[in-house]
Amino acid sequence: MKWHIKGGLFVLWVCWLALASAAFAASRNYVVQGDIVYTPACGEAKILPQGYLVVKEGKVQGAYDKLPKDYEGWKKQDCRGKLILPGFCDLHVHAAQYRQIGLGMDEALLEWLEKYTFPEERKFSDTAYAERVYGDFAAELAKCGTTRSAVYGTIHRQGAEILARKLTERGLGAYVGKVNMDRNAPDYLCETSAGSLAETERFVKAPVWTDLVRPILTPRFAPSVTPELLQDLGALAKRENLPVQTHLSENKAEIQWVAELFPKIREYPKVYEHFGLYGDTPTLMAHCIHMSEAQIKEMVSRGVYPVFCPESNLNLTSGIMPVRKFLQAGAKVALGSDVGAGHDLFMPHVIVRAIQVSKVRAMDYPEEKALTLPEAFYLATKGGGSFFGKVGSFEPDYDADFLVVKTPKALAERSVQERWQHFIYHGTPEDITARYVAGKQLRLP
Amino acid sequence: MKWHIKGGLFVLWVCWLALASAAFAASRNYVVQGDIVYTPACGEAKILPQGYLVVKEGKVQGAYDKLPKDYEGWKKQDCRGKLILPGFCDLHVHAAQYRQIGLGMDEALLEWLEKYTFPEERKFSDTAYAERVYGDFAAELAKCGTTRSAVYGTIHRQGAEILARKLTERGLGAYVGKVNMDRNAPDYLCETSAGSLAETERFVKAPVWTDLVRPILTPRFAPSVTPELLQDLGALAKRENLPVQTHLSENKAEIQWVAELFPKIREYPKVYEHFGLYGDTPTLMAHCIHMSEAQIKEMVSRGVYPVFCPESNLNLTSGIMPVRKFLQAGAKVALGSDVGAGHDLFMPHVIVRAIQVSKVRAMDYPEEKALTLPEAFYLATKGGGSFFGKVGSFEPDYDADFLVVKTPKALAERSVQERWQHFIYHGTPEDITARYVAGKQLRLP
């Protein structure tokens, strides 16, 4: 009798499993109808008024003017009158600087680091503090519609693991880095070389990684990492096939400093190259403001991503990245908020700032034509998204990362293109009514 | 018997009047306790943590560290933990372009005007449309904490009167202009010279003006107004002692055009000067991007306000106003959002952009030091406010225009100065919990 009951329960359990997974699969297959805008190529806005986005098991099946017959029976979400946009990709952001947004922006870089950034980063040795701030940070990213990001933690391994967990809990996609610093940092943020490597090795093996949230090696920048540690990190990248993110050529004093610290190599990008941290695995280089034509060409040939951070270009008076030159050279340019040197996580603000600072360059250098909205939007979606795989577009087989965005009533009669422009220039996170990553809707707090 | 009743009613009515006005006077006298920040001089931030702002009949009595005994019995508003800031002053904004914010910003200036601005302004011949859009505009200004503004309507007198009424209904202070254009405008926006003058004369006598909302003469800019009409407007300004607002030296092609249109005068500011529209009465000149040292000096000596519109400097690629030069010359600089060429009414965004574009200038011209936050904040409060009288500061006898601003919980432990920085760089209109103009709280929709 006992066995009968157990056997019955087992059968029930199997049935339940089958039903549940069928339901799950079904919920992963659906059609969204709305005003679709995306940029399959840099500068090319594809606009489908009242179009159909078909999602199958988390992937885009296609974006259509008219729903193909095959999908007619599928579950439909009616978002007519709303915009359907790819989620935003922020390829350079310091999560640990979230609480210092906007503070001390009148200070010069070094004073700003000493008065604000380093004391703030120190606090992340406290895991309770990390829980709190990283939880807020992940919630804010989701609210802002940033579905993918490349994020810096601090030197603290446990904190960075908490950051990874918080992003996962929120349903976001990200690369997360534990920062390395074993010289030229305040005592309280300076690791031993061996300790930094050991902690990084533990970090990349930590039980926090998922398909969506993955580790990335994060030497802060060449001046704060010894050649020995750079060497070890390069070897680790190669051995474990890990991507890399760091800073490059942000200001002239920094470039000079690197030349002095690495007298045999001297050239800043060559330093990373020398240690196997420059395109041997997928690589993000933030800023890239002051680079020669030859350096740009070399960067392109190595497939390294320059990350354009226009807001921090302005706030830190570090110069303006010549984004048009990179695009003309064929570089895979991404956009970054650079919070906290940038003061805003909301990527539409970063898109507008990218256009504006490119206009500033165009005033001085007319041959460097200003970015258009379809170009800057591409950088913030498919451009940066390509670092994660097939992300940031609505072409078939892309991860179904998308946002549903409402339009103010007064603009309801405007064209889809104009309502898209209005959202980017004047929208707020509150205009986003839903966010999806790989087909799955995000929970907001 | 009848007379007894009437007499009794009369006495009751007098008593009610006396009580009501006493209650009103009392409600105009109060103390606000909170974290006070204001800038009595350009660059000087006065910070009073848990200070007291004393308001008497709509005027600031004083801002104090410790409440003087005289006011101890006064009604007290407890805003501890919140910031108390002067209301913002936006000295250049096109109300009629409110619905085209952010549209077509990839276009060149002329195409943008033809495709977006002129067709939009045309709609304001319809008073129902004006009611709707100007109502939304005034509500948005109030929400954003812009307590005083200098606003452009369109050429349509009735529309501009509606704009004045909407601002009054919202409790805001403003100068409102009916635009003049009698040449070089699309047919549907081009007035006859006589008609334009006659309508302007009706406009300034319309029964819509109050202590807070007043008319300002608004020839659009020299190229779109004939010499005859400029002459008449100058005479009208003098006769009725009316202030003037217009555009000056925004881009080089425009400056060249003015030289051709006024071959005997040639120099752009001299054109306005010639017709009595350049400091004979209080005068606002938007942009002033390309001006010689001599022109700046002359402008200062005539007491004309240059209005710095950093967001539109960037969006229209018209150049960057050398704000430091104007300040060094002693100019009364104000800030403007320049919506719709600017894309944001929220003045903290304009303050940040002013700082950022001044940093761009400082990269190229190190002698032109970048604006600090206390400087840019001054321009957006007391600097622009001085155009309205004693407005924009918490010194005695200033109009009690102020905002109450909340701080995110996570920043509660930060200093008042840091919380102020955070609001300007990262705040939103939703952080403003109350707005007052001349001591009176604004209603939001």
mmCIF file of N, CA, C and O in Angstrom, chain B residues 183-184 220-225 227 230 246-275 295:
data_model
loop_
_atom_site.group_PDB
_atom_site.id
_atom_site.type_symbol
_atom_site.label_atom_id
_atom_site.label_comp_id
_atom_site.label_asym_id
_atom_site.label_seq_id
_atom_site.Cartn_x
_atom_site.Cartn_y
_atom_site.Cartn_z
ATOM 1 N N ARG B 183 9.288 89.446 -41.714
ATOM 2 C CA ARG B 183 10.024 89.064 -42.925
ATOM 3 C C ARG B 183 10.840 87.794 -42.647
ATOM 4 O O ARG B 183 11.053 87.425 -41.492
ATOM 5 N N ASN B 184 11.305 87.178 -43.743
ATOM 6 C CA ASN B 184 12.147 85.987 -43.634
ATOM 7 C C ASN B 184 11.562 84.913 -42.711
ATOM 8 O O ASN B 184 12.282 84.305 -41.909
ATOM 9 N N ARG B 220 11.744 88.315 -32.912
ATOM 10 C CA ARG B 220 12.377 86.985 -32.859
ATOM 11 C C ARG B 220 13.897 87.101 -32.939
ATOM 12 O O ARG B 220 14.587 86.624 -32.049
ATOM 13 N N PHE B 221 14.382 87.691 -34.010
ATOM 14 C CA PHE B 221 15.792 88.092 -34.080
ATOM 15 C C PHE B 221 15.913 89.017 -35.277
ATOM 16 O O PHE B 221 15.003 89.062 -36.117
ATOM 17 N N ALA B 222 16.985 89.772 -35.341
ATOM 18 C CA ALA B 222 17.095 90.843 -36.339
ATOM 19 C C ALA B 222 16.726 90.390 -37.753
ATOM 20 O O ALA B 222 16.017 91.113 -38.462
ATOM 21 N N PRO B 223 17.156 89.217 -38.205
ATOM 22 C CA PRO B 223 16.841 88.858 -39.593
ATOM 23 C C PRO B 223 15.350 88.700 -39.881
ATOM 24 O O PRO B 223 14.947 88.840 -41.040
ATOM 25 N N SER B 224 14.535 88.444 -38.911
ATOM 26 C CA SER B 224 13.120 88.211 -39.211
ATOM 27 C C SER B 224 12.245 89.416 -38.868
ATOM 28 O O SER B 224 11.023 89.293 -38.830
ATOM 29 N N VAL B 225 12.855 90.562 -38.637
ATOM 30 C CA VAL B 225 12.088 91.770 -38.336
ATOM 31 C C VAL B 225 12.637 92.912 -39.191
ATOM 32 O O VAL B 225 13.860 93.120 -39.243
ATOM 33 N N PRO B 227 13.562 96.725 -40.432
ATOM 34 C CA PRO B 227 14.049 97.896 -39.682
ATOM 35 C C PRO B 227 12.884 98.752 -39.170
ATOM 36 O O PRO B 227 12.933 99.251 -38.047
ATOM 37 N N LEU B 230 11.429 97.113 -36.118
ATOM 38 C CA LEU B 230 12.390 97.228 -35.007
ATOM 39 C C LEU B 230 12.324 98.636 -34.414
ATOM 40 O O LEU B 230 12.325 98.827 -33.192
ATOM 41 N N THR B 246 15.487 88.802 -27.093
ATOM 42 C CA THR B 246 15.677 88.294 -28.454
ATOM 43 C C THR B 246 16.960 87.458 -28.511
ATOM 44 O O THR B 246 17.532 87.112 -27.470
ATOM 45 N N HIS B 247 17.352 87.086 -29.738
ATOM 46 C CA HIS B 247 18.541 86.253 -29.952
ATOM 47 C C HIS B 247 19.689 87.101 -30.500
ATOM 48 O O HIS B 247 19.452 88.031 -31.265
ATOM 49 N N LEU B 248 20.905 86.717 -30.156
ATOM 50 C CA LEU B 248 22.078 87.474 -30.646
ATOM 51 C C LEU B 248 23.272 86.544 -30.880
ATOM 52 O O LEU B 248 23.612 85.744 -30.000
ATOM 53 N N SER B 249 23.872 86.672 -32.060
ATOM 54 C CA SER B 249 25.167 86.043 -32.356
ATOM 55 C C SER B 249 25.232 84.567 -31.970
ATOM 56 O O SER B 249 26.117 84.146 -31.233
ATOM 57 N N GLU B 250 24.282 83.799 -32.510
ATOM 58 C CA GLU B 250 24.252 82.370 -32.204
ATOM 59 C C GLU B 250 25.172 81.592 -33.127
ATOM 60 O O GLU B 250 25.857 80.671 -32.699
ATOM 61 N N ASN B 251 25.120 81.944 -34.441
ATOM 62 C CA ASN B 251 26.101 81.282 -35.305
ATOM 63 C C ASN B 251 26.627 82.219 -36.384
ATOM 64 O O ASN B 251 26.055 83.281 -36.642
ATOM 65 N N LYS B 252 27.703 81.793 -36.999
ATOM 66 C CA LYS B 252 28.444 82.728 -37.848
ATOM 67 C C LYS B 252 27.675 83.110 -39.105
ATOM 68 O O LYS B 252 27.744 84.263 -39.555
ATOM 69 N N ALA B 253 26.926 82.170 -39.666
ATOM 70 C CA ALA B 253 26.143 82.476 -40.866
ATOM 71 C C ALA B 253 25.099 83.541 -40.540
ATOM 72 O O ALA B 253 24.832 84.451 -41.338
ATOM 73 N N GLU B 254 24.508 83.425 -39.367
ATOM 74 C CA GLU B 254 23.496 84.390 -38.928
ATOM 75 C C GLU B 254 24.128 85.796 -38.799
ATOM 76 O O GLU B 254 23.533 86.798 -39.221
ATOM 77 N N ILE B 255 25.321 85.850 -38.239
ATOM 78 C CA ILE B 255 26.007 87.143 -38.044
ATOM 79 C C ILE B 255 26.279 87.790 -39.398
ATOM 80 O O ILE B 255 26.076 88.999 -39.593
ATOM 81 N N GLN B 256 26.671 86.977 -40.350
ATOM 82 C CA GLN B 256 26.937 87.453 -41.702
ATOM 83 C C GLN B 256 25.648 87.963 -42.357
ATOM 84 O O GLN B 256 25.620 89.003 -43.015
ATOM 85 N N TRP B 257 24.590 87.222 -42.133
ATOM 86 C CA TRP B 257 23.280 87.568 -42.693
ATOM 87 C C TRP B 257 22.824 88.933 -42.162
ATOM 88 O O TRP B 257 22.331 89.784 -42.909
ATOM 89 N N VAL B 258 22.994 89.143 -40.867
ATOM 90 C CA VAL B 258 22.616 90.422 -40.254
ATOM 91 C C VAL B 258 23.420 91.562 -40.899
ATOM 92 O O VAL B 258 22.872 92.624 -41.220
ATOM 93 N N ALA B 259 24.695 91.323 -41.129
ATOM 94 C CA ALA B 259 25.539 92.357 -41.748
ATOM 95 C C ALA B 259 24.995 92.716 -43.130
ATOM 96 O O ALA B 259 24.995 93.886 -43.532
ATOM 97 N N GLU B 260 24.489 91.694 -43.842
ATOM 98 C CA GLU B 260 23.949 91.963 -45.186
ATOM 99 C C GLU B 260 22.595 92.667 -45.114
ATOM 100 O O GLU B 260 22.285 93.530 -45.929
ATOM 101 N N LEU B 261 21.792 92.286 -44.132
ATOM 102 C CA LEU B 261 20.447 92.866 -44.011
ATOM 103 C C LEU B 261 20.486 94.309 -43.502
ATOM 104 O O LEU B 261 19.570 95.091 -43.768
ATOM 105 N N PHE B 262 21.509 94.635 -42.741
ATOM 106 C CA PHE B 262 21.640 95.993 -42.197
ATOM 107 C C PHE B 262 22.999 96.552 -42.631
ATOM 108 O O PHE B 262 23.897 96.735 -41.802
ATOM 109 N N PRO B 263 23.144 96.851 -43.934
ATOM 110 C CA PRO B 263 24.473 97.159 -44.464
ATOM 111 C C PRO B 263 25.085 98.424 -43.866
ATOM 112 O O PRO B 263 26.306 98.559 -43.842
ATOM 113 N N LYS B 264 24.254 99.311 -43.369
ATOM 114 C CA LYS B 264 24.827 100.545 -42.807
ATOM 115 C C LYS B 264 25.306 100.347 -41.370
ATOM 116 O O LYS B 264 26.120 101.115 -40.883
ATOM 117 N N ILE B 265 24.753 99.343 -40.698
ATOM 118 C CA ILE B 265 25.140 99.119 -39.291
ATOM 119 C C ILE B 265 26.131 97.959 -39.208
ATOM 120 O O ILE B 265 27.153 98.036 -38.540
ATOM 121 N N ARG B 266 25.769 96.886 -39.886
ATOM 122 C CA ARG B 266 26.612 95.692 -40.009
ATOM 123 C C ARG B 266 26.796 94.893 -38.707
ATOM 124 O O ARG B 266 26.532 93.710 -38.669
ATOM 125 N N GLU B 267 27.235 95.527 -37.651
ATOM 126 C CA GLU B 267 27.542 94.760 -36.427
ATOM 127 C C GLU B 267 26.243 94.356 -35.734
ATOM 128 O O GLU B 267 25.395 95.210 -35.448
ATOM 129 N N TYR B 268 26.131 93.090 -35.424
ATOM 130 C CA TYR B 268 24.862 92.539 -34.941
ATOM 131 C C TYR B 268 24.339 93.271 -33.689
ATOM 132 O O TYR B 268 23.207 93.807 -33.691
ATOM 133 N N PRO B 269 25.125 93.364 -32.604
ATOM 134 C CA PRO B 269 24.565 94.042 -31.424
ATOM 135 C C PRO B 269 24.221 95.510 -31.699
ATOM 136 O O PRO B 269 23.258 96.031 -31.135
ATOM 137 N N LYS B 270 24.971 96.129 -32.605
ATOM 138 C CA LYS B 270 24.702 97.538 -32.941
ATOM 139 C C LYS B 270 23.324 97.707 -33.587
ATOM 140 O O LYS B 270 22.734 98.786 -33.510
ATOM 141 N N VAL B 271 22.871 96.661 -34.257
ATOM 142 C CA VAL B 271 21.542 96.732 -34.870
ATOM 143 C C VAL B 271 20.485 96.932 -33.785
ATOM 144 O O VAL B 271 19.667 97.854 -33.850
ATOM 145 N N TYR B 272 20.532 96.081 -32.782
ATOM 146 C CA TYR B 272 19.557 96.237 -31.695
ATOM 147 C C TYR B 272 19.752 97.593 -31.006
ATOM 148 O O TYR B 272 18.783 98.275 -30.658
ATOM 149 N N GLU B 273 20.992 97.964 -30.818
ATOM 150 C CA GLU B 273 21.300 99.228 -30.140
ATOM 151 C C GLU B 273 20.699 100.399 -30.927
ATOM 152 O O GLU B 273 20.067 101.288 -30.357
ATOM 153 N N HIS B 274 20.888 100.347 -32.222
ATOM 154 C CA HIS B 274 20.396 101.405 -33.101
ATOM 155 C C HIS B 274 18.902 101.640 -32.932
ATOM 156 O O HIS B 274 18.424 102.777 -33.019
ATOM 157 N N PHE B 275 18.158 100.554 -32.714
ATOM 158 C CA PHE B 275 16.702 100.673 -32.650
ATOM 159 C C PHE B 275 16.178 100.774 -31.205
ATOM 160 O O PHE B 275 14.980 100.621 -30.960
ATOM 161 N N GLN B 295 32.672 93.940 -27.995
ATOM 162 C CA GLN B 295 31.213 93.767 -27.927
ATOM 163 C C GLN B 295 30.775 93.322 -26.531
ATOM 164 O O GLN B 295 29.743 93.752 -26.029
#
